[in-house]
mmCIF file of C-alpha atoms and ligand atoms in Angstrom:
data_model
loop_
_atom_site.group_PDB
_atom_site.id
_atom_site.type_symbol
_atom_site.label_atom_id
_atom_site.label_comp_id
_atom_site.label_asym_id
_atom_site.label_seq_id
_atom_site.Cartn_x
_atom_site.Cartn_y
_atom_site.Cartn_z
ATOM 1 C CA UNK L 11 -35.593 56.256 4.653
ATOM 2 C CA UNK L 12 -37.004 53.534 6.469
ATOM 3 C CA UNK L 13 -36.488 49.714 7.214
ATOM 4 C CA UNK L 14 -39.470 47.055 7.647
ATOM 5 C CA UNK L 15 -39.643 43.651 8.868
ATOM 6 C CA UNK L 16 -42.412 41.109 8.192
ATOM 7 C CA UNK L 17 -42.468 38.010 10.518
ATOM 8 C CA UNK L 18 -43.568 35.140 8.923
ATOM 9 C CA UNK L 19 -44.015 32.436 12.003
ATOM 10 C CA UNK L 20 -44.370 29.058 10.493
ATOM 11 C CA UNK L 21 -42.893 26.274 9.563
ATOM 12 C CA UNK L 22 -42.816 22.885 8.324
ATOM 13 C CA UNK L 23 -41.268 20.965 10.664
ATOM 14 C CA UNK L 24 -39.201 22.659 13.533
ATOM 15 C CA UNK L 25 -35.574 21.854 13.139
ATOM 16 C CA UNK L 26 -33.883 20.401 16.201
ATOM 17 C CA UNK L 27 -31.658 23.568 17.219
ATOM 18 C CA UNK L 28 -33.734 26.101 16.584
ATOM 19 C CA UNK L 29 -35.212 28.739 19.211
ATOM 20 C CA UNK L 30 -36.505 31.010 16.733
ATOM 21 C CA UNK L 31 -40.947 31.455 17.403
ATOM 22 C CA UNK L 32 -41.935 29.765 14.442
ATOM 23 C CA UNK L 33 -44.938 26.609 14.635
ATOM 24 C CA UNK L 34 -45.829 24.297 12.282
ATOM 25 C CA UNK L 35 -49.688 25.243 10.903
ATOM 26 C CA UNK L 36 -51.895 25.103 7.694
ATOM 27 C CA UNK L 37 -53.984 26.545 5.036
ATOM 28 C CA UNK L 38 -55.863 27.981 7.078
ATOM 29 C CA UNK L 39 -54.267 29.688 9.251
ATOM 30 C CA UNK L 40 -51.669 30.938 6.720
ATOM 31 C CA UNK L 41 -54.848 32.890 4.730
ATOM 32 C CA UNK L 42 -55.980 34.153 8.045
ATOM 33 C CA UNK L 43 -52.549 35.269 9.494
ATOM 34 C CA UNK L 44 -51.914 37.046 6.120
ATOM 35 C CA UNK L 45 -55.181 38.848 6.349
ATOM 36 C CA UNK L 46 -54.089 40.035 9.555
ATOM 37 C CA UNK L 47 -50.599 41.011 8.520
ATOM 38 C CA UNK L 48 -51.850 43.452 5.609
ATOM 39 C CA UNK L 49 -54.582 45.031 8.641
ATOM 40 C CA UNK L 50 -51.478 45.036 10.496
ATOM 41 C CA UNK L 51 -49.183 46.783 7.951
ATOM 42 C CA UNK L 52 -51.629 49.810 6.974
ATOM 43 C CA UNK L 53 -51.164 51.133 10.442
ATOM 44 C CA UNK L 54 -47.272 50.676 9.814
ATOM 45 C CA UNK L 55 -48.010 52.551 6.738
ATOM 46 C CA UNK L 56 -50.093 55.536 8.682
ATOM 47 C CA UNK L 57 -47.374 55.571 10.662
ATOM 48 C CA UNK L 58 -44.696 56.110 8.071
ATOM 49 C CA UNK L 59 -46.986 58.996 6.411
ATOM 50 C CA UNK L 60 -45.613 58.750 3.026
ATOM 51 C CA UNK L 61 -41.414 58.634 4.146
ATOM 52 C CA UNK L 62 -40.026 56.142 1.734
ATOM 53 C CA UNK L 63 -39.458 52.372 2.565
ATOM 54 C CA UNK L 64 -35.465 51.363 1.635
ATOM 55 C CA UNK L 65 -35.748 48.109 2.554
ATOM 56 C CA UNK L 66 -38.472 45.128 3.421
ATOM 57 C CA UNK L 67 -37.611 42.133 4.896
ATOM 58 C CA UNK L 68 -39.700 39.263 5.161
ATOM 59 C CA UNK L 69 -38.170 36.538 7.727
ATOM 60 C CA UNK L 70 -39.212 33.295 9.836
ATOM 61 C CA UNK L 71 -40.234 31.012 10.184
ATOM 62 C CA UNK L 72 -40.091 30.226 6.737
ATOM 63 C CA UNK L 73 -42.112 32.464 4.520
ATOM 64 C CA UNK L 74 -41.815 30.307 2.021
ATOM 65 C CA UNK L 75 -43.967 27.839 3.862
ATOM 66 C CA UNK L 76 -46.947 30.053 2.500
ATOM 67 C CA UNK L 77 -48.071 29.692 -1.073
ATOM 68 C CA UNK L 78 -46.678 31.963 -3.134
ATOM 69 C CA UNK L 79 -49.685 33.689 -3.918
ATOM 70 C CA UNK L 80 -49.950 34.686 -0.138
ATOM 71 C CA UNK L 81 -46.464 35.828 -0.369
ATOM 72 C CA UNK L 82 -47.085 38.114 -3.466
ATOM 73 C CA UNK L 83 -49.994 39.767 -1.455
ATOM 74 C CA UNK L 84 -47.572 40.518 1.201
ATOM 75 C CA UNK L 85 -45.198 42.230 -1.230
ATOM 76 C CA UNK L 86 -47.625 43.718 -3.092
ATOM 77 C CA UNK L 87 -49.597 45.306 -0.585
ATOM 78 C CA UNK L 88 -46.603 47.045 0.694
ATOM 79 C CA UNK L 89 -45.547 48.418 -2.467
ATOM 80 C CA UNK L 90 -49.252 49.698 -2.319
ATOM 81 C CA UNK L 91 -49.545 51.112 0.634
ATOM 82 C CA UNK L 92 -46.145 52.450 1.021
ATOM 83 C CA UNK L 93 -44.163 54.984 -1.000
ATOM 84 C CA UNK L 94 -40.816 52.755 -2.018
ATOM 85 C CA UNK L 95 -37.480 54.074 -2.417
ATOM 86 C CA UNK L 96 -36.324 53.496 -6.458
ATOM 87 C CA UNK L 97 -33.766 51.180 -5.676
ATOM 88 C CA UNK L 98 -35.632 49.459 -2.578
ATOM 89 C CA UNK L 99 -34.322 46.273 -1.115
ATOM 90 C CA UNK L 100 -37.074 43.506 -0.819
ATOM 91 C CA UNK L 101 -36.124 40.288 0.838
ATOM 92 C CA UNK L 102 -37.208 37.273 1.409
ATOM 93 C CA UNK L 103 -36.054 33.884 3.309
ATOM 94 C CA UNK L 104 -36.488 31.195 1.841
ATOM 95 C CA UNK L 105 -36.456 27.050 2.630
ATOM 96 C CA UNK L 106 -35.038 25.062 -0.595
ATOM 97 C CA UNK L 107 -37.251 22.388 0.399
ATOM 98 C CA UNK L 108 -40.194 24.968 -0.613
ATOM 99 C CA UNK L 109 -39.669 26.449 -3.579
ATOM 100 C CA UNK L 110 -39.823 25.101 -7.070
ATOM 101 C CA UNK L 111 -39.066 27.124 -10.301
ATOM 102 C CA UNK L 112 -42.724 28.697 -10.453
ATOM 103 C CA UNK L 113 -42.460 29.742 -7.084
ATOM 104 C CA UNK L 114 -39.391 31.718 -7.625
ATOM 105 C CA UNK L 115 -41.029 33.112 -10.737
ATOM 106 C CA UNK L 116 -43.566 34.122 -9.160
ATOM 107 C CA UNK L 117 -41.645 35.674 -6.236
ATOM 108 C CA UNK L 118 -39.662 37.597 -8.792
ATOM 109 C CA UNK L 119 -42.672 38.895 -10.931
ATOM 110 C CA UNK L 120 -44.325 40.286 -7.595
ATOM 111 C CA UNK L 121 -41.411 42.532 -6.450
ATOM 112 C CA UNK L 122 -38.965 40.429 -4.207
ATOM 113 C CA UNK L 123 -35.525 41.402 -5.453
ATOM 114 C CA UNK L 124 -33.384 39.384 -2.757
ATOM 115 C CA UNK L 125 -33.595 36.064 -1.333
ATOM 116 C CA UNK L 126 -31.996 34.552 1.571
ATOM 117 C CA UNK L 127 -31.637 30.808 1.342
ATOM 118 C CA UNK L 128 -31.041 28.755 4.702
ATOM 119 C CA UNK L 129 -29.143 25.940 2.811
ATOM 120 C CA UNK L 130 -26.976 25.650 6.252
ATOM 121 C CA UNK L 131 -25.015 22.617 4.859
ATOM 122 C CA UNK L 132 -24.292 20.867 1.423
ATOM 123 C CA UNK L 133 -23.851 17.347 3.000
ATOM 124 C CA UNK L 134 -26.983 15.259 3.661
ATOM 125 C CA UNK L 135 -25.772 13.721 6.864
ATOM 126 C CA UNK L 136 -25.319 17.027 8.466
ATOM 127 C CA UNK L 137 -28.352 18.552 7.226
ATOM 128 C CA UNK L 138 -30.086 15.486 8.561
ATOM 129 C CA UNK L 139 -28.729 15.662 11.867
ATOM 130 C CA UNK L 140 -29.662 19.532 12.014
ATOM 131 C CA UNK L 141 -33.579 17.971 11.282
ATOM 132 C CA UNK L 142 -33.474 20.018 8.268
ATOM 133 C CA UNK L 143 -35.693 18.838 5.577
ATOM 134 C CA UNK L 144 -34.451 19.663 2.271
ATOM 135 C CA UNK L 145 -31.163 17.985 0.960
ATOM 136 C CA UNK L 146 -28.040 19.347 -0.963
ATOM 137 C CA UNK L 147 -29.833 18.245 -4.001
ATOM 138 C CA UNK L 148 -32.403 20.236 -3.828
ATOM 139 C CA UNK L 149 -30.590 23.376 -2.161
ATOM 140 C CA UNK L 150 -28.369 23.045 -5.754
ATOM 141 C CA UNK L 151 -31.398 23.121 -7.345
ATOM 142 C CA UNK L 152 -33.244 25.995 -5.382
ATOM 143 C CA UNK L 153 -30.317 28.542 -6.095
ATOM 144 C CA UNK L 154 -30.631 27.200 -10.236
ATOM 145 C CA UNK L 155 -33.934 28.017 -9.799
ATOM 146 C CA UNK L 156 -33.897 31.217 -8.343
ATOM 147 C CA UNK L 157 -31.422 32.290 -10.978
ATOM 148 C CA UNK L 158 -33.531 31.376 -13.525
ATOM 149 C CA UNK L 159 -35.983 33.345 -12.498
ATOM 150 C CA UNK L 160 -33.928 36.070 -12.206
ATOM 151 C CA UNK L 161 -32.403 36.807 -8.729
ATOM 152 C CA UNK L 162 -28.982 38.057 -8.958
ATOM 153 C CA UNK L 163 -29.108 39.446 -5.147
ATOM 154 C CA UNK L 164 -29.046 35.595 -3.773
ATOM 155 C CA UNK L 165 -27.928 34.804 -0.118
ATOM 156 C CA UNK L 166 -26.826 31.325 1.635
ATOM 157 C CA UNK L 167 -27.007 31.188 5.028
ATOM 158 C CA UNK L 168 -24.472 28.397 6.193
ATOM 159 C CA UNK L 169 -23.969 26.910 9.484
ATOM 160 C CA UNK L 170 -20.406 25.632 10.944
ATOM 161 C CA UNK L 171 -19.779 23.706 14.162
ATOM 162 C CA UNK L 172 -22.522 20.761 13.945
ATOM 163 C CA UNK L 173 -22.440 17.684 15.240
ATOM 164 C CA UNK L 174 -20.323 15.272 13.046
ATOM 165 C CA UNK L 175 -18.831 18.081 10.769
ATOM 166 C CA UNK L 176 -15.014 17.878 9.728
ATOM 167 C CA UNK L 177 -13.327 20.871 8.821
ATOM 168 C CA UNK L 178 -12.754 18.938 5.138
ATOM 169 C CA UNK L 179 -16.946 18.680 5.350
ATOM 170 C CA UNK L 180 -17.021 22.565 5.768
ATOM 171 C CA UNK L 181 -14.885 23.601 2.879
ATOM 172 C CA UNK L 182 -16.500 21.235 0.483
ATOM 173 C CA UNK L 183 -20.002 22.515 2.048
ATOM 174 C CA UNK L 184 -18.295 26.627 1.229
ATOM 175 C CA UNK L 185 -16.434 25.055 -2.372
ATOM 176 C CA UNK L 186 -20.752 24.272 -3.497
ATOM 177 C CA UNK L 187 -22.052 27.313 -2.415
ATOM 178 C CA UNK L 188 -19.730 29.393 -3.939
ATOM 179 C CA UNK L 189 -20.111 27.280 -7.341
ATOM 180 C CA UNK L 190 -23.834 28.671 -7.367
ATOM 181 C CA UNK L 191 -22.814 32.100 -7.883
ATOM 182 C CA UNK L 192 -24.269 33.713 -4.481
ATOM 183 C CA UNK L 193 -23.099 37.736 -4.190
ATOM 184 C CA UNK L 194 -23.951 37.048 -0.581
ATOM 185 C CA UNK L 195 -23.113 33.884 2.496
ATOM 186 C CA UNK L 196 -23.671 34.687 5.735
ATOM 187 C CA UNK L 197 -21.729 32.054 7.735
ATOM 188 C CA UNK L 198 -22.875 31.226 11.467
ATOM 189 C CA UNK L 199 -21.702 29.302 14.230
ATOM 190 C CA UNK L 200 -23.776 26.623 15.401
ATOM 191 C CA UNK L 201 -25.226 27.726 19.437
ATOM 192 C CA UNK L 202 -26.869 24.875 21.465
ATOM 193 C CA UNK L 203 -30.220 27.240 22.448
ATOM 194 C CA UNK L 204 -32.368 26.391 25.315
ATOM 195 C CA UNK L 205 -35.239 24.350 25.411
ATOM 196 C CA UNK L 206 -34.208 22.931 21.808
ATOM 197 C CA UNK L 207 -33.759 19.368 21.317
ATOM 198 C CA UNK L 208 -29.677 20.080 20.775
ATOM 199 C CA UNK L 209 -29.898 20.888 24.676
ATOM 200 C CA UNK L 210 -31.041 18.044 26.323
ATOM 201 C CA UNK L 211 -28.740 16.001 23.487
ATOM 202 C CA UNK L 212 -25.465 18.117 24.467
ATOM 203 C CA UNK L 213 -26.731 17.890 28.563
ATOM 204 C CA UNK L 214 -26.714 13.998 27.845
ATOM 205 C CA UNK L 215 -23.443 13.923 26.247
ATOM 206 C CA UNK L 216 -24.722 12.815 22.921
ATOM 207 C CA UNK L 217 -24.047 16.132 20.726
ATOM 208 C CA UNK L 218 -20.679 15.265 18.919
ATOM 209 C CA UNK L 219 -19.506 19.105 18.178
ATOM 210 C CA UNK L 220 -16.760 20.022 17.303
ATOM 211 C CA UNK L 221 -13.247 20.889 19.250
ATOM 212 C CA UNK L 222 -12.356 24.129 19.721
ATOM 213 C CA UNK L 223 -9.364 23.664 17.315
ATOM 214 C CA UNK L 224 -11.690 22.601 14.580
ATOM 215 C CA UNK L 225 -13.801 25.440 15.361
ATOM 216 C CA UNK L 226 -11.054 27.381 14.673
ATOM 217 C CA UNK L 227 -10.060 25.794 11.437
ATOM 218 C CA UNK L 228 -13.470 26.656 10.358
ATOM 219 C CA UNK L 229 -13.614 29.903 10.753
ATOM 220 C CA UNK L 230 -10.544 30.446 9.103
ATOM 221 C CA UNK L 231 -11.298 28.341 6.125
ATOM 222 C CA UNK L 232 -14.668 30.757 6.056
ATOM 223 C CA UNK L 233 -12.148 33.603 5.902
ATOM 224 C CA UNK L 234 -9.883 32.092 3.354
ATOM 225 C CA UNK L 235 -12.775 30.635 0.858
ATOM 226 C CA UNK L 236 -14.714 33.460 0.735
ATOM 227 C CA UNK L 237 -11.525 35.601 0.447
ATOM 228 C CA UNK L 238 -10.024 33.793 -2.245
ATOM 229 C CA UNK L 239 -13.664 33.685 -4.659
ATOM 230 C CA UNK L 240 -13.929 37.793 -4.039
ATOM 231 C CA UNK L 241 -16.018 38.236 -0.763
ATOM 232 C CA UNK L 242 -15.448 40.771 1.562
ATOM 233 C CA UNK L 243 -16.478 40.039 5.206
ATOM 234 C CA UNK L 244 -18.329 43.191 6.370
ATOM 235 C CA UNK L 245 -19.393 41.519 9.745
ATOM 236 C CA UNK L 246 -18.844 39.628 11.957
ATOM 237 C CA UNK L 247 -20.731 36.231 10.153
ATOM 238 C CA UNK L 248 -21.609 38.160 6.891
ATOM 239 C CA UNK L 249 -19.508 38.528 3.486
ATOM 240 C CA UNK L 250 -20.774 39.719 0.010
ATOM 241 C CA UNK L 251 -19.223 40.420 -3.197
ATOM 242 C CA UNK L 252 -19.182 44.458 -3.513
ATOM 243 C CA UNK L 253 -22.319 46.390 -3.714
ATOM 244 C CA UNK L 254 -24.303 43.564 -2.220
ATOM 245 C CA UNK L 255 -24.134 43.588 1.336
ATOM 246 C CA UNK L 256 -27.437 43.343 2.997
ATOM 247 C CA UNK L 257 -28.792 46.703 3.443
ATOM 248 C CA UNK L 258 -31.964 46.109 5.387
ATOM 249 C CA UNK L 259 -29.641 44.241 8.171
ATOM 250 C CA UNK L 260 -26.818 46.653 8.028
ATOM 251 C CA UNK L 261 -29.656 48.993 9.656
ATOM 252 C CA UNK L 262 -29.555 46.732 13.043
ATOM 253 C CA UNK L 263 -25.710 47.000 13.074
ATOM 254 C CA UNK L 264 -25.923 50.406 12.917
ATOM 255 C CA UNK L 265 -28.775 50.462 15.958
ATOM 256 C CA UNK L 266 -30.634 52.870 13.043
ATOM 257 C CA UNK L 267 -35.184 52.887 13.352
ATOM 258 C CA UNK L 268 -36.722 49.691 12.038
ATOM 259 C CA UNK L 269 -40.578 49.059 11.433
ATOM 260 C CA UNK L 270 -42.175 45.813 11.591
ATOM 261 C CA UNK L 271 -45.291 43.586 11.168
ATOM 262 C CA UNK L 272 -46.349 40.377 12.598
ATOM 263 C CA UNK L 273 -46.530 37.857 15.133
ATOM 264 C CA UNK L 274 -43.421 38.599 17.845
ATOM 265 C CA UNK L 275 -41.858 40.936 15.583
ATOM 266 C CA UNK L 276 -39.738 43.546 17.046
ATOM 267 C CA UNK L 277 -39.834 47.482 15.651
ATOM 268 C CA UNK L 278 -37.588 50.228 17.360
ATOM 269 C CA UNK L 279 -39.287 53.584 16.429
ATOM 270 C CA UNK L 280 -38.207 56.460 17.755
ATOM 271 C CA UNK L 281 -36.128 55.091 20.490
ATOM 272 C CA UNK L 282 -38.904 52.360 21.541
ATOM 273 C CA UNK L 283 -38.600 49.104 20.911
ATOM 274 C CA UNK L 284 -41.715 47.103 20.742
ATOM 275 C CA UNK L 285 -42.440 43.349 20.896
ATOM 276 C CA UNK L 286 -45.947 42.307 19.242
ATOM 277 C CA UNK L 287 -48.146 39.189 20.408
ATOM 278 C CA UNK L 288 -46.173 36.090 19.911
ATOM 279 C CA UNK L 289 -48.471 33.104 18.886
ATOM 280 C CA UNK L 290 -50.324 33.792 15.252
ATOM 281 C CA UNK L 291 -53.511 32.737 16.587
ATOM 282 C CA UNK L 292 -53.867 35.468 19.557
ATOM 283 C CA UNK L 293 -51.950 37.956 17.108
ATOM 284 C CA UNK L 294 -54.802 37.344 14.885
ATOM 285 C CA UNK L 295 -57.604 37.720 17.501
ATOM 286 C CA UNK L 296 -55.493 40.589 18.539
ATOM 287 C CA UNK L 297 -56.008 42.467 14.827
ATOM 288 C CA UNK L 298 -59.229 41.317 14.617
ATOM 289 C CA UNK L 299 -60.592 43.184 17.660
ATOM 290 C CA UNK L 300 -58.190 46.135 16.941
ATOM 291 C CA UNK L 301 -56.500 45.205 20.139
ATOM 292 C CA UNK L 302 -52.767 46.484 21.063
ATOM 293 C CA UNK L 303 -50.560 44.112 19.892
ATOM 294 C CA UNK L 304 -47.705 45.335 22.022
ATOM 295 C CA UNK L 305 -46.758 42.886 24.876
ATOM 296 C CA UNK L 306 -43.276 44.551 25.788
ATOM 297 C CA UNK L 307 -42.225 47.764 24.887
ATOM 298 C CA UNK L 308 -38.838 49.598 26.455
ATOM 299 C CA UNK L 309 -37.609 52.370 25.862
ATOM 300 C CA UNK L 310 -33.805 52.825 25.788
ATOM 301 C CA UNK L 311 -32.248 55.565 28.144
ATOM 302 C CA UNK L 312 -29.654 58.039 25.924
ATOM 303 C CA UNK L 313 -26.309 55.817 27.477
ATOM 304 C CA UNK L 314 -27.455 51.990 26.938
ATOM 305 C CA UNK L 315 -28.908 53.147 23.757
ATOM 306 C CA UNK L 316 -24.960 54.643 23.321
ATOM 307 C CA UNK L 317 -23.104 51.189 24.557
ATOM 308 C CA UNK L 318 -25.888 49.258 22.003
ATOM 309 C CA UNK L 319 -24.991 51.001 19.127
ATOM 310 C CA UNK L 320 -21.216 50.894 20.205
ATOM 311 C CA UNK L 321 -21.764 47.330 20.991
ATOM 312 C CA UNK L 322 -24.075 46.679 17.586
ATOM 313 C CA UNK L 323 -21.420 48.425 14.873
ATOM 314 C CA UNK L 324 -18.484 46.272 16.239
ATOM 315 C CA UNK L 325 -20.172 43.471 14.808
ATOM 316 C CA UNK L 326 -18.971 45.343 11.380
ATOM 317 C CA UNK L 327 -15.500 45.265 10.317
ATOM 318 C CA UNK L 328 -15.702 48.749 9.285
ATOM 319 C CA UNK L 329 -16.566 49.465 12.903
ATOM 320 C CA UNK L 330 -18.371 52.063 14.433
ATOM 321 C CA UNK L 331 -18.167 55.589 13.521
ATOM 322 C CA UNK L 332 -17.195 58.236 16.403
ATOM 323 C CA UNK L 333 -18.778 60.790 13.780
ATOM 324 C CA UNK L 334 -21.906 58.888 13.757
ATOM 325 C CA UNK L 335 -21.733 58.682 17.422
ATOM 326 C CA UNK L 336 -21.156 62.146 18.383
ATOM 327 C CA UNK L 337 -23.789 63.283 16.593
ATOM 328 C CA UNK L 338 -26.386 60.993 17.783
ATOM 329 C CA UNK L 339 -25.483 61.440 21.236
ATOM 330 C CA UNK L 340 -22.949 63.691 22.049
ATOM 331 C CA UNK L 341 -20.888 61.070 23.563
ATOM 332 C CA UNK L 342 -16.935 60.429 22.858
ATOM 333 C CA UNK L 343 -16.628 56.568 23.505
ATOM 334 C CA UNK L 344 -12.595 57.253 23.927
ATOM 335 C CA UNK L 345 -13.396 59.604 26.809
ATOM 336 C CA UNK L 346 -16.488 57.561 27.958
ATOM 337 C CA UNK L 347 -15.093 54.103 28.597
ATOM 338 C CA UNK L 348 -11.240 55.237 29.532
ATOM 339 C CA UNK L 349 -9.361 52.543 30.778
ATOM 340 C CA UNK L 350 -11.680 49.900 29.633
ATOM 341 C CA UNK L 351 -11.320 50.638 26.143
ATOM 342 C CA UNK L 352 -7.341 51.192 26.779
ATOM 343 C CA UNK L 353 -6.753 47.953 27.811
ATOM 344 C CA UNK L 354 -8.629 46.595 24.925
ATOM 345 C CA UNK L 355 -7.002 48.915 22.249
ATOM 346 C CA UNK L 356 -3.154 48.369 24.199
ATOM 347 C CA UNK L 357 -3.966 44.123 23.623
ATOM 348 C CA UNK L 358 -4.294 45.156 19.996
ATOM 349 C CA UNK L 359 -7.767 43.976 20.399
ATOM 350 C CA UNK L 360 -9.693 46.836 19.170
ATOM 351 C CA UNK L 361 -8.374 49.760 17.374
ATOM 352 C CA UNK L 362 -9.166 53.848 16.524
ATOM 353 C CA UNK L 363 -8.814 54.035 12.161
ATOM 354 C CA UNK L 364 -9.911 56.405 9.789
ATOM 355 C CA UNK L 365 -12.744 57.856 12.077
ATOM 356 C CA UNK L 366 -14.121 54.460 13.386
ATOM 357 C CA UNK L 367 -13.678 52.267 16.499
ATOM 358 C CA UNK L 368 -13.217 48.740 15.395
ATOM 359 C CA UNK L 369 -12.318 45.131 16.676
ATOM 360 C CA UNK L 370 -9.167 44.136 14.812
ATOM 361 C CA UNK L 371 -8.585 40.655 13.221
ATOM 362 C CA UNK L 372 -6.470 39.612 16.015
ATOM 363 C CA UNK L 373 -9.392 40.519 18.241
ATOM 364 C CA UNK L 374 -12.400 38.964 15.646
ATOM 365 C CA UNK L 375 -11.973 35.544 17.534
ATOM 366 C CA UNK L 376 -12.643 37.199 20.990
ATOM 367 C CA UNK L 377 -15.524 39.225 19.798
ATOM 368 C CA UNK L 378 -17.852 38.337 22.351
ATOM 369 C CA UNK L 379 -16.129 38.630 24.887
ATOM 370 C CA UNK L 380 -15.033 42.550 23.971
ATOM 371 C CA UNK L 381 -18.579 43.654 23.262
ATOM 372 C CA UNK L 382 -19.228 41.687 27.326
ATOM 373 C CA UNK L 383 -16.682 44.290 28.118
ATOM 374 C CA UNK L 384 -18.241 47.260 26.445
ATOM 375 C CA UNK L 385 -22.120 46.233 26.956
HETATM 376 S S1 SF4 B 417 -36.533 26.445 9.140
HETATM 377 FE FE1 SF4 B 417 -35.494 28.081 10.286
HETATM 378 S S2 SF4 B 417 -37.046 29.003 11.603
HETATM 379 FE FE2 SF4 B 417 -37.883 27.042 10.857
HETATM 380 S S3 SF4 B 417 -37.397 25.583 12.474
HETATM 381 FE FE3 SF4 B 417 -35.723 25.483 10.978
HETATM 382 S S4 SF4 B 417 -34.173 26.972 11.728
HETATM 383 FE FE4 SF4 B 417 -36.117 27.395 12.797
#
């Protein structure tokens, strides 16, 4: 079985913390970029020789910045061109600010069974301080939609730790997403990227985050909310109600082969992972003249492909399995990082259970810093 991303780099209007490659475009350049994109994905599909797709994810950017006719052709020209598992996962993120309820009809008719919503906050103020466009009005109304229309596999991405929010804000922004009826939130941290906006307010002083106490708070209201309404966290940021965690990310976390498509997207084939041209325009030229659209490739030697996936399945709470392990590379992490891992497991920090290797929930607050040990 195999996973595919689609990269989908525009959007309306960048938001002021965001480092992802997205650009704001048109028309246009959202019929020609498509065009590519299907060129693009028959070679993915000569690649894959008829082994079954399990799961298509289409990501930003927004992809919901392009009409959904555009979007459909996507979709549909996958299911085309590649054989599809029977219960195949197809995804796509979406903006409430673009979607209406024929939109979301039309995104269910053509084959997209999940969608990810970046709602990030259900209080205006915040939302408007993030640069977001859309409001908690019509995030409410986005989800409505998309049930409508028939999505039962519905994500909402939420963001904690932005400037001006309480800890009071955050649980009434968790209390309204949960009243939509998601299966799935994936709660992040806000990060201050480089060369974003957020940076040169937070070098200035002018960036009122929150404490780390608050921080704290946060995350543990996270915990508790989605606790108390039935979700089970299954990573590090990520909680679903059962049977719908995300499938086509839980293939990153387990370092497992992932295709892709599109403008800076990233596949890892075969131990190779490959970064394609980064702005749409030269990505386009790129196709056009049947030009390699690989501008950094690397391929991962057998032990930092090891510490990766070691480092990659802590993010799950399930943890990593040593049976998975030894039999992709022969390697015993006990026996391979000794003391290191000791230490970590004698601070109750990380623990051996049930065949896995695992950060405990002691430990869950320190997570970076453990995988900086293990990297
Ligand atoms: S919508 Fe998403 S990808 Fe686009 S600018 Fe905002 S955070 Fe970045």
């Amino acid at each position: 079985m195999a996973s595919l991303y689609i990269h989908i780099p525009f959007c309306l209007k960048k938001c002021l913390y965001c480092s992802f490659n997205s650009c704001v475009a048109g028309p246009d350049l959202y019929v020609r970029y498509v065009g590519a994109l299907v060129e693009e994905l028959d070679c993915v599909a000569a690649a894959l020789d008829g082994r079954p797709i399990n799961t298509v994810f289409i990501g930003g950017g927004t992809p919901t910045v392009l009409p959904s006719s555009l979007l459909v052709r996507i979709v549909s020209h996958c299911r085309d061109s590649f054989v599809f598992s029977e219960d195949a996962e197809v995804s796509v993120e979406a903006n409430p600010g673009s979607v209406d309820a024929p939109y979301l009809e039309s995104l269910s008719r053509g084959g997209v069974n999940r969608l990810s919503f970046g709602v990030q906050s259900f209080n205006d103020t915040e939302l408007s301080r993030l640069g977001r466009l859309h409001t908690a009005k019509e995030a409410d109304a986005a989800v409505r939609h998309a049930r409508n229309a028939g999505f039962c596999n519905i994500n909402l991405d939420l963001m904690y730790g932005l400037p001006g929010q309480s800890v009071s804000t955050w649980q009434d922004t968790l209390g309204r997403a949960i009243d939509l009826g998601p299966v799935h939130l994936s709660l992040y941290q806000l990060s201050v990227e480089e060369n974003t906006p957020f940076e040169k307010l937070a070098a200035a002083g002018t960036l009122d985050l929150p404490g780390e106490d608050d921080i704290l708070a946060m995350t543990e209201a996270g915990d508790r909310i989605c606790g108390e309404k039935g979700f089970v966290q299954y990573e590090i940021s990520n909680y679903s109600l059962p049977g719908f965690t995300c499938r086509h990310n839980i293939t990153y976390w387990h370092n497992d082969e992932y295709y892709a498509a599109g403008a800076s997207a990233v596949s890892c084939v075969e131990g190779c992972r490959e970064k394609r041209v980064v702005q749409p325009q030269q990505y386009i030229a790129a196709v056009a003249e049947k030009k390699n659209l690989i501008v950094e490739s690397e391929r991962l030697a057998k032990e930092e492909s090891f510490r990766e996936t070691v480092i990659m399945g802590l993010r799950l709470i399930k943890g990593v399995s040593l049976k998975r392990l030894e039999k992709r590379y022969r390697i015993d992490p006990v026996r391979y990082y000794g003391k290191q891992l000791d230490i970590l497991i004698t601070s109750g920090l990380v623990e051996l259970t049930g065949g896995y290797l695992r950060i405990t929930r002691k430990g869950r607050p320190l997570s970076n810093v453990i995988m900086a040990e293990l990297v």
